[in-house]
Tab-separated table of C-alpha atoms and ligand atoms in Angstrom:
chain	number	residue	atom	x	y	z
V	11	UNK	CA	-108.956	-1.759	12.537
V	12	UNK	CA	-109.274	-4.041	15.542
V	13	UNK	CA	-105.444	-6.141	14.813
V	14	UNK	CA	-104.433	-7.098	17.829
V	15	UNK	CA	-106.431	-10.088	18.935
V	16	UNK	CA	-106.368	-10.446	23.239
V	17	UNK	CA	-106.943	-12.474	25.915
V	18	UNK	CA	-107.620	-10.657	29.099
V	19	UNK	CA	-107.103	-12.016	32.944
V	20	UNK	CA	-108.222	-9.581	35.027
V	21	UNK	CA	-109.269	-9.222	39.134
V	22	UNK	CA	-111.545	-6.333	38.919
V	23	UNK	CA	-110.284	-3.989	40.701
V	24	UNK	CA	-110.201	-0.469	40.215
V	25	UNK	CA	-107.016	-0.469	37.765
V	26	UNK	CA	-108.775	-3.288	36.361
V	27	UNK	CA	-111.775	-1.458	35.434
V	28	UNK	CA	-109.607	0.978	33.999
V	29	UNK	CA	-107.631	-1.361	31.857
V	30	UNK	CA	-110.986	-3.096	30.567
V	31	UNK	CA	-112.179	0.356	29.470
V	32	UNK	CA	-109.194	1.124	27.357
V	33	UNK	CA	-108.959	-2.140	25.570
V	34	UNK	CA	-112.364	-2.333	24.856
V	35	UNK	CA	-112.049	1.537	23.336
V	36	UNK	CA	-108.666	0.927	21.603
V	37	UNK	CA	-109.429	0.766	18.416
V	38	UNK	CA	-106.317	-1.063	17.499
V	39	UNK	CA	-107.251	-4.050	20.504
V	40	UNK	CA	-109.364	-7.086	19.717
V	41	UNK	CA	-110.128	-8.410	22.922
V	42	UNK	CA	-111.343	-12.021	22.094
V	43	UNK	CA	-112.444	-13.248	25.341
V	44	UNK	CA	-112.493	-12.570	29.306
V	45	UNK	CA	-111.132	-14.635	32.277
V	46	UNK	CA	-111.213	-13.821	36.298
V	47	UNK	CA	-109.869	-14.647	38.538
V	48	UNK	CA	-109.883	-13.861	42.729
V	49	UNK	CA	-107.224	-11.562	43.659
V	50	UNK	CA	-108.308	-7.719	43.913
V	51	UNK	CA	-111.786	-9.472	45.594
V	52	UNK	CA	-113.504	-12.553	45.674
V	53	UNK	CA	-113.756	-14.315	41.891
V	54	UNK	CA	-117.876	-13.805	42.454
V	55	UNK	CA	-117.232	-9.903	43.135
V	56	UNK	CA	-114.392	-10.006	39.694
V	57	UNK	CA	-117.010	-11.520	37.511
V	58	UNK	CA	-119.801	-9.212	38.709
V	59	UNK	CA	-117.435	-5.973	38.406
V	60	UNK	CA	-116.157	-6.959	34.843
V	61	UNK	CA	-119.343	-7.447	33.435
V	62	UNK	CA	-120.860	-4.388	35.019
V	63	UNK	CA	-117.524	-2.504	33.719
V	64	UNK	CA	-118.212	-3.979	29.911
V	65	UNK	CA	-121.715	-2.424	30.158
V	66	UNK	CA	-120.390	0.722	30.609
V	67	UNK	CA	-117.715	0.740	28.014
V	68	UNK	CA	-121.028	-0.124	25.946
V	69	UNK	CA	-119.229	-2.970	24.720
V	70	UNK	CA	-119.719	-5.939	22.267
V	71	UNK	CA	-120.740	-9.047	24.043
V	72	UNK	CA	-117.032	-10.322	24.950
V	73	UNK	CA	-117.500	-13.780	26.252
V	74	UNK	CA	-116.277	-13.838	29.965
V	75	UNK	CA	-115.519	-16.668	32.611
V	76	UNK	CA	-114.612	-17.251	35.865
V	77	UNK	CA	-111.519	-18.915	37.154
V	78	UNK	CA	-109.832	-19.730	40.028
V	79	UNK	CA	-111.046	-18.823	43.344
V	80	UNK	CA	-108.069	-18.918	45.373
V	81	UNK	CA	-104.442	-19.149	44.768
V	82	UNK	CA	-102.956	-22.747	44.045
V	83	UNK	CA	-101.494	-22.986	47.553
V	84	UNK	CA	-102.176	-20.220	49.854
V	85	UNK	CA	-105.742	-19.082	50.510
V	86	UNK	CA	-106.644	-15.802	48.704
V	87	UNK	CA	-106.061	-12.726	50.671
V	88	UNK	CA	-108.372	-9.985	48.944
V	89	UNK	CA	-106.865	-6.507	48.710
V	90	UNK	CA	-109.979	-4.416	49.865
V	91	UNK	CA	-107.900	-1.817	52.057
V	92	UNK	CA	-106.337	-1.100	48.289
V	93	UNK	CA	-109.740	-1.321	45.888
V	94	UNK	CA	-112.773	-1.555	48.372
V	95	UNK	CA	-115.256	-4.162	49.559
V	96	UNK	CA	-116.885	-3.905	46.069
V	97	UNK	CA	-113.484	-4.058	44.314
V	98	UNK	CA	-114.001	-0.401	42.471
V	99	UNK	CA	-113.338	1.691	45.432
V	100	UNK	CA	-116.529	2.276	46.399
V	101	UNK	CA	-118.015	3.078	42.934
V	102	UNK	CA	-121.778	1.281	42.618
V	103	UNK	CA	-122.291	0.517	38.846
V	104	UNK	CA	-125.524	-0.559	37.825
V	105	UNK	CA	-126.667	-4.616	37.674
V	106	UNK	CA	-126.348	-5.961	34.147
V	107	UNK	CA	-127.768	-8.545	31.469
V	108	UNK	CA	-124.493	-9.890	30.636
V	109	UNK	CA	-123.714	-13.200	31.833
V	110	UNK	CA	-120.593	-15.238	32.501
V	111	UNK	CA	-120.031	-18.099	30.079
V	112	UNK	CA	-121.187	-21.190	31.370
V	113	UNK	CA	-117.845	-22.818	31.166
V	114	UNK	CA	-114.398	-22.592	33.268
V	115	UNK	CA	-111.843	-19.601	32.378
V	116	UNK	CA	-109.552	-22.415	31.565
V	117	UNK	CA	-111.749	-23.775	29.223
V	118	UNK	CA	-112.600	-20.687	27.771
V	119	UNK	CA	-109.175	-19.316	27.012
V	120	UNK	CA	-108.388	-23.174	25.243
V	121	UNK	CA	-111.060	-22.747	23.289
V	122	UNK	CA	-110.449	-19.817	22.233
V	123	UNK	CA	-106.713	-19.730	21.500
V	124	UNK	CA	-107.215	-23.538	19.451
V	125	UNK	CA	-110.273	-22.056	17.408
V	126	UNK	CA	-107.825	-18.308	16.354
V	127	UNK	CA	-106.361	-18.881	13.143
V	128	UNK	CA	-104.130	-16.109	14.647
V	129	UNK	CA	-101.948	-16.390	17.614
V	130	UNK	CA	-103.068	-14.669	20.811
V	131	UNK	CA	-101.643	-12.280	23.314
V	132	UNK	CA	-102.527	-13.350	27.001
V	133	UNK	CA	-102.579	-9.944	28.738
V	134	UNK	CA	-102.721	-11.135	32.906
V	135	UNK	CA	-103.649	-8.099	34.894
V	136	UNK	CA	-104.206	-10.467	38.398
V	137	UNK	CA	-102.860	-13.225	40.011
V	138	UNK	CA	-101.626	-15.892	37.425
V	139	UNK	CA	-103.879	-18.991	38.951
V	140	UNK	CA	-105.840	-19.683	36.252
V	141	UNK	CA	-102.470	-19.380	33.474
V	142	UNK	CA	-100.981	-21.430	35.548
V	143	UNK	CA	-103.581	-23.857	35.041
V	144	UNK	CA	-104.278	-23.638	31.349
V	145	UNK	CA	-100.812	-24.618	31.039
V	146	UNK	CA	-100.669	-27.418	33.210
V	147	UNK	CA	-103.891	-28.998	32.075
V	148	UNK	CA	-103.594	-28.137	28.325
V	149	UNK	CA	-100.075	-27.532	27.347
V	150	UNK	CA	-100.847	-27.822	23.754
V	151	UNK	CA	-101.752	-23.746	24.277
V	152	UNK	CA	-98.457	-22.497	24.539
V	153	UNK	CA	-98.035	-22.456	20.490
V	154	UNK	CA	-100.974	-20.303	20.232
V	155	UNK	CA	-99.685	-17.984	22.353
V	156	UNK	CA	-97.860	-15.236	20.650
V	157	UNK	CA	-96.934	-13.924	23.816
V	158	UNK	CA	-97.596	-13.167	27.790
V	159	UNK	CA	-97.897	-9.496	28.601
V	160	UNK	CA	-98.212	-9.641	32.662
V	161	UNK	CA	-98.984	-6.840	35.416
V	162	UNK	CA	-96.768	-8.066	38.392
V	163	UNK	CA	-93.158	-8.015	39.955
V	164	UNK	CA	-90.948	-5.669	40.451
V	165	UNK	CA	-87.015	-5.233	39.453
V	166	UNK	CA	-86.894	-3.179	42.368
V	167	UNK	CA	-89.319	-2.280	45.349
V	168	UNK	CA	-92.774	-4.535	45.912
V	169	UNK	CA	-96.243	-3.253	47.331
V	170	UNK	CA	-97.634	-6.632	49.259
V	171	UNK	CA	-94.390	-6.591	50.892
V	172	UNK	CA	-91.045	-4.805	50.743
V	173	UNK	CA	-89.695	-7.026	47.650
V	174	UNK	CA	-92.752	-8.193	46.375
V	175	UNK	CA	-95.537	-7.280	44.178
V	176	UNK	CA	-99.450	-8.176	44.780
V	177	UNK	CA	-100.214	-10.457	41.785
V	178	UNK	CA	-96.860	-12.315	41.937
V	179	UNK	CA	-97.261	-12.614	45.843
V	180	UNK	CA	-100.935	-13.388	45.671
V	181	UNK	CA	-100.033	-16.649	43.937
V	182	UNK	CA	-95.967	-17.202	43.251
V	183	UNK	CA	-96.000	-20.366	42.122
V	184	UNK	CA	-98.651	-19.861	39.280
V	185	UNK	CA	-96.345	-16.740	38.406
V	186	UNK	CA	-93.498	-19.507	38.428
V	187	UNK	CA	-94.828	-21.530	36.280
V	188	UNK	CA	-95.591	-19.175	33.533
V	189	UNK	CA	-92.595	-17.780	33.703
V	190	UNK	CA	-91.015	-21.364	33.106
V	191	UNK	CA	-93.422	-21.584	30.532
V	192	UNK	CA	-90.522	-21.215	27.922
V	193	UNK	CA	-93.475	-18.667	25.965
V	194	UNK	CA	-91.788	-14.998	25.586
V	195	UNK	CA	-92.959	-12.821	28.028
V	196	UNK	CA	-93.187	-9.468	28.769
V	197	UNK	CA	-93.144	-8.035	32.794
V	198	UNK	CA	-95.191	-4.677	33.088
V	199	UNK	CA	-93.876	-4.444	37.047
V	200	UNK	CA	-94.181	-1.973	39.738
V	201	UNK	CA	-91.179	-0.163	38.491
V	202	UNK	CA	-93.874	1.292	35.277
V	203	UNK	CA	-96.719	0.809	36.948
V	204	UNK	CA	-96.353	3.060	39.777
V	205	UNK	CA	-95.662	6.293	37.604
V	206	UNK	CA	-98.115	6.260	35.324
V	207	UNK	CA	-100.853	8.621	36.639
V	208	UNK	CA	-103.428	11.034	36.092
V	209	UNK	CA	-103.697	14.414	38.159
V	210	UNK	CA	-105.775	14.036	41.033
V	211	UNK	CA	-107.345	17.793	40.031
V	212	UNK	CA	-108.072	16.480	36.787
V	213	UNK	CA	-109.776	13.116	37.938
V	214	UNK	CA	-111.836	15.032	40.364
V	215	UNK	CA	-112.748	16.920	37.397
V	216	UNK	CA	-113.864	14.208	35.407
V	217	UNK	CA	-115.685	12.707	37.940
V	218	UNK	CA	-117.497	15.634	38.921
V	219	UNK	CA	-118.202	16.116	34.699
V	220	UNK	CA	-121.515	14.880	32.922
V	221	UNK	CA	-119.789	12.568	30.738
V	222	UNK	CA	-121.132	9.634	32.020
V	223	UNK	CA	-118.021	7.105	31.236
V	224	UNK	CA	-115.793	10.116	32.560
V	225	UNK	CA	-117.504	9.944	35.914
V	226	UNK	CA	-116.830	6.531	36.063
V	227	UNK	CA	-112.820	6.478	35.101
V	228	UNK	CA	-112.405	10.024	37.271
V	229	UNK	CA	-114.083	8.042	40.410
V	230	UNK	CA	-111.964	4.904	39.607
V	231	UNK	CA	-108.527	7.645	39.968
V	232	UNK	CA	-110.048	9.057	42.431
V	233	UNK	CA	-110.208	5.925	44.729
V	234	UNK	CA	-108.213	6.565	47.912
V	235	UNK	CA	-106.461	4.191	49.678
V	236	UNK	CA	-106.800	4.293	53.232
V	237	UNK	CA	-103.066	2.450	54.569
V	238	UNK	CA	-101.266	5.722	55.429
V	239	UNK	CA	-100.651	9.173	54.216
V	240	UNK	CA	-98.208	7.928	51.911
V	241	UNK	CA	-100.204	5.338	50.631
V	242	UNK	CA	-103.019	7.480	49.500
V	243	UNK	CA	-100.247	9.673	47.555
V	244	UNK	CA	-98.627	6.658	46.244
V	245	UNK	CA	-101.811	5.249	44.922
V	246	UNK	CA	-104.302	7.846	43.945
V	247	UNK	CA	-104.658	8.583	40.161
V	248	UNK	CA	-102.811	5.414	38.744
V	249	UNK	CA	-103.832	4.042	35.750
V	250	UNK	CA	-102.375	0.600	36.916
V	251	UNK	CA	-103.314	-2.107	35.117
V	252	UNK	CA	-104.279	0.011	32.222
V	253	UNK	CA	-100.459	0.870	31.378
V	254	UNK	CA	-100.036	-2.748	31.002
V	255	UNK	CA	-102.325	-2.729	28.070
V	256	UNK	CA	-100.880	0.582	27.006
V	257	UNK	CA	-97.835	-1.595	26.560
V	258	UNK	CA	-99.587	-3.070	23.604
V	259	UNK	CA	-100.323	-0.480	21.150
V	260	UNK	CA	-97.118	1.577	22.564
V	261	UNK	CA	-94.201	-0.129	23.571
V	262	UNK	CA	-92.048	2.860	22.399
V	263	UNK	CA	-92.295	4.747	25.383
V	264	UNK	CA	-90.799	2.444	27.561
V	265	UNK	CA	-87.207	1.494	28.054
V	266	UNK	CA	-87.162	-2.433	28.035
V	267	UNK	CA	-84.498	-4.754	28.873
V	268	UNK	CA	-84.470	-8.579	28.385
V	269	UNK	CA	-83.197	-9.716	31.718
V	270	UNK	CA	-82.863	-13.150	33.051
V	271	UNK	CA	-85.970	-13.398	36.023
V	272	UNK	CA	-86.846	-16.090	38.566
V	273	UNK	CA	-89.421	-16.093	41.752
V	274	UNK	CA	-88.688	-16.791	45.034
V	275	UNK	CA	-90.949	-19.042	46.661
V	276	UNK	CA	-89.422	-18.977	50.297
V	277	UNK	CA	-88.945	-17.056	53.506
V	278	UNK	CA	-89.676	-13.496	53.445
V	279	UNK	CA	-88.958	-12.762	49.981
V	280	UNK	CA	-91.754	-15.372	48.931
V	281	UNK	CA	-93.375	-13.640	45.650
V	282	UNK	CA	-90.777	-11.577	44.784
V	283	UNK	CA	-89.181	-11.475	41.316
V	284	UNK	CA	-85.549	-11.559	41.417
V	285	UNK	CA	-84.348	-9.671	38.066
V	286	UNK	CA	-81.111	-10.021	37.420
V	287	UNK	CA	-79.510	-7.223	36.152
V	288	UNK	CA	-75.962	-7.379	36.222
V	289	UNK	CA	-74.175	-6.324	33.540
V	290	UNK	CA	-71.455	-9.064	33.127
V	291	UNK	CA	-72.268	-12.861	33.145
V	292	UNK	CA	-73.351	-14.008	36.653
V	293	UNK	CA	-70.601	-14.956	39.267
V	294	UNK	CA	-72.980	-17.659	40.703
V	295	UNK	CA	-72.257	-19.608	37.921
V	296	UNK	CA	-68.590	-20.245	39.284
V	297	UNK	CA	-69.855	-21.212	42.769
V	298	UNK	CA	-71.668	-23.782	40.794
V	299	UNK	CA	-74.908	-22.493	39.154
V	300	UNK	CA	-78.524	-21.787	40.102
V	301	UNK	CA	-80.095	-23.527	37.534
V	302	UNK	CA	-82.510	-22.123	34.668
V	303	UNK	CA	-83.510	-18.506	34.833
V	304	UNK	CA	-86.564	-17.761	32.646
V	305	UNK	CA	-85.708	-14.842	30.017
V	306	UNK	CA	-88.035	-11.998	30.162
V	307	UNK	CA	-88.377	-8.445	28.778
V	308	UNK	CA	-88.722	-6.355	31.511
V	309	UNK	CA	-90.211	-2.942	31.289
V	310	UNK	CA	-88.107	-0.290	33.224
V	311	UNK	CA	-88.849	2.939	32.623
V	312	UNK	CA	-91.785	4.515	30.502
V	313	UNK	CA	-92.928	8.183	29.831
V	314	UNK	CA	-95.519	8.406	32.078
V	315	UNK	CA	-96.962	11.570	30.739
V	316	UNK	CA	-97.784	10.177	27.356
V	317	UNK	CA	-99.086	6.878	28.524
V	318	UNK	CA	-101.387	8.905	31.230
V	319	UNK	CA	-102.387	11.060	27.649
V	320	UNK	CA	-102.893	7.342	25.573
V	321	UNK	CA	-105.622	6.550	28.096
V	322	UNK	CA	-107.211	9.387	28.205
V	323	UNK	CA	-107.489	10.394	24.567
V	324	UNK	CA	-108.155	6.684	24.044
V	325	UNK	CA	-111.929	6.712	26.276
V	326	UNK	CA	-112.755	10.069	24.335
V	327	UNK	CA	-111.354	12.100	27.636
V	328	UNK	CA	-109.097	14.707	28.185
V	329	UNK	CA	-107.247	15.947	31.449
M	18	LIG	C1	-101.613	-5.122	41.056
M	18	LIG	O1	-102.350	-5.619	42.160
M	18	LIG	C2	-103.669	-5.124	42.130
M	18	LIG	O2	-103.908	-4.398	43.296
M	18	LIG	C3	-103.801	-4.252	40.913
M	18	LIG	O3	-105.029	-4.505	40.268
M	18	LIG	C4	-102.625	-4.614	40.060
M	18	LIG	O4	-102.939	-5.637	39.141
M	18	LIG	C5	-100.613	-4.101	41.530
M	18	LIG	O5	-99.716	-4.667	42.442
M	19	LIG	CA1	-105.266	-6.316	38.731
């Protein structure tokens, strides 16, 4: 029974696609509505991708709408060398009938969250523009929001630059804001996300099968990303996104800790997430205090084996 009622932000994106495809299947995940947003590619490329990836999860018609199309300061800065020009790393998925909503992802995720007799879980897979926005231009929201499960930051290394992670450098001061948000949040960061992966043997497989929605998903792990040598073994086979929604039906298999986060907005650690992690209170509060530091549960660890397994068995695959 579908329990768990969603909101999803996504950039579609190949990790994206993959995380659309297991909440859709989940049995356990109600996903109530769709926003995009531009991040992965342009917000015209996101909404054509997520639709086109809905089709072939043969799913229900889940209302979808676009967002933002750039981050509220910087100008967007697509990540193609990571997911393609398309977005899906090169995978062509037929045109569809399904249509974006004719109303603004903002509006769309108020609407929905106001007319749920249940409180909502925002699940934000991209850049955090258009949460940023819902909460500036309708704070009433943030008491129908049970929670805010994001992809983005890191507690440790980033991707877009040493210390910082793509969605929370794509648009830090929409990640600051919902992190000041004072809703409870949950960080799926780079520190998960980058071990949770299938075996590149076993995509190939699957996208070499006749199972037409394994074709798609082993093509999707399959995508190769074209930086370095190291890149294309760093990258290759994550479920990405997808472990973020994971999170949701099986938070048991990671090690969580509620740490005290913040993001720096300067210099060259701009978009990184500082999580604090000491174990004893913080020194800086002698040498006279840095002010409020959002407190966030921050995934650190997670058994990457039987998250990689979740997905799978979840889209009616196996490795
Ligand atoms: C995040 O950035 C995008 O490339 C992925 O879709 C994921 O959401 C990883 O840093
Ligand atoms: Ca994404």
């Amino acid at each position: 029974m579908r329990t768990l009622p969603v909101l999803l932000d996504v950039d579609t994106g190949v990790d994206d696609a993959l995380a659309l495809l297991f909440a859709v299947k989940h049995p356990s995940i109600d996903v109530r509505a769709i926003t995009c947003v531009a991040g992965n590619a342009s917000l015209a490329q996101v909404i054509q991708n997520t639709l086109r990836v809905l089709d072939a999860a043969d799913a229900p018609a889940i209302p979808v709408a676009g967002g933002a199309v750039r981050p509220l300061i910087e100008a967007a800065r697509s990540a193609s060398h990571v997911h393609g020009e398309g977005g899906l790393g090169g995978l062509e998925l037929p045109s569809t009938a399904r249509l974006p909503e004719p109303v603004s992802a903002v509006e769309l995720m108020r609407s929905t969250l106001m007319a749920s007799d249940e409180r909502i879980t925002l699940v934000a897979l991209a850049p955090q523009t258009n949460l940023a926005l819902l909460l500036r231009t309708h704070p009433e929201v943030a008491d129908r929001i049970e929670r805010i499960v994001f992809m983005g930051g890191s507690a440790s290394v980033g991707n877009a630059t040493a210390v910082a992670e793509f969605n929370v450098w794509h648009d830090p001061e929409a990640a600051a804001i919902v992190l000041d948000s004072g809703i409870p949040i949950f960080m799926y960061g780079l520190d998960v996300f980058n071990q949770v992966s299938v075996e590149q043997d076993a995509a190939a497989a699957l996208g070499d099968g006749k199972d037409p929605l394994g074709r798609i998903v082993g093509s999707l792990l399959s995508n190769r990303v074209a930086l370095s040598e190291d890149a294309t073994l760093t990258y290759t086979g994550l479920i990405g996104d997808a472990g973020a929604v994971c999170a949701l039906v099986d938070p048991d298999a990671l090690v969580v800790e509620r740490r005290p986060v913040r993001v720096e907005l300067a210099g060259y650690g701009r978009g990184q997430t500082i999580v604090d992690r000491r174990r004893y209170s913080g020194e800086d509060v002698l040498h006279g205090g840095i002010g409020n530091w959002a407190v966030v549960d921050v995934a650190l660890d997670v058994d990457a084996e039987r998250y990689a397994s979740l997905f799978l068995e979840t889209l009616g695959l196996s490795a």
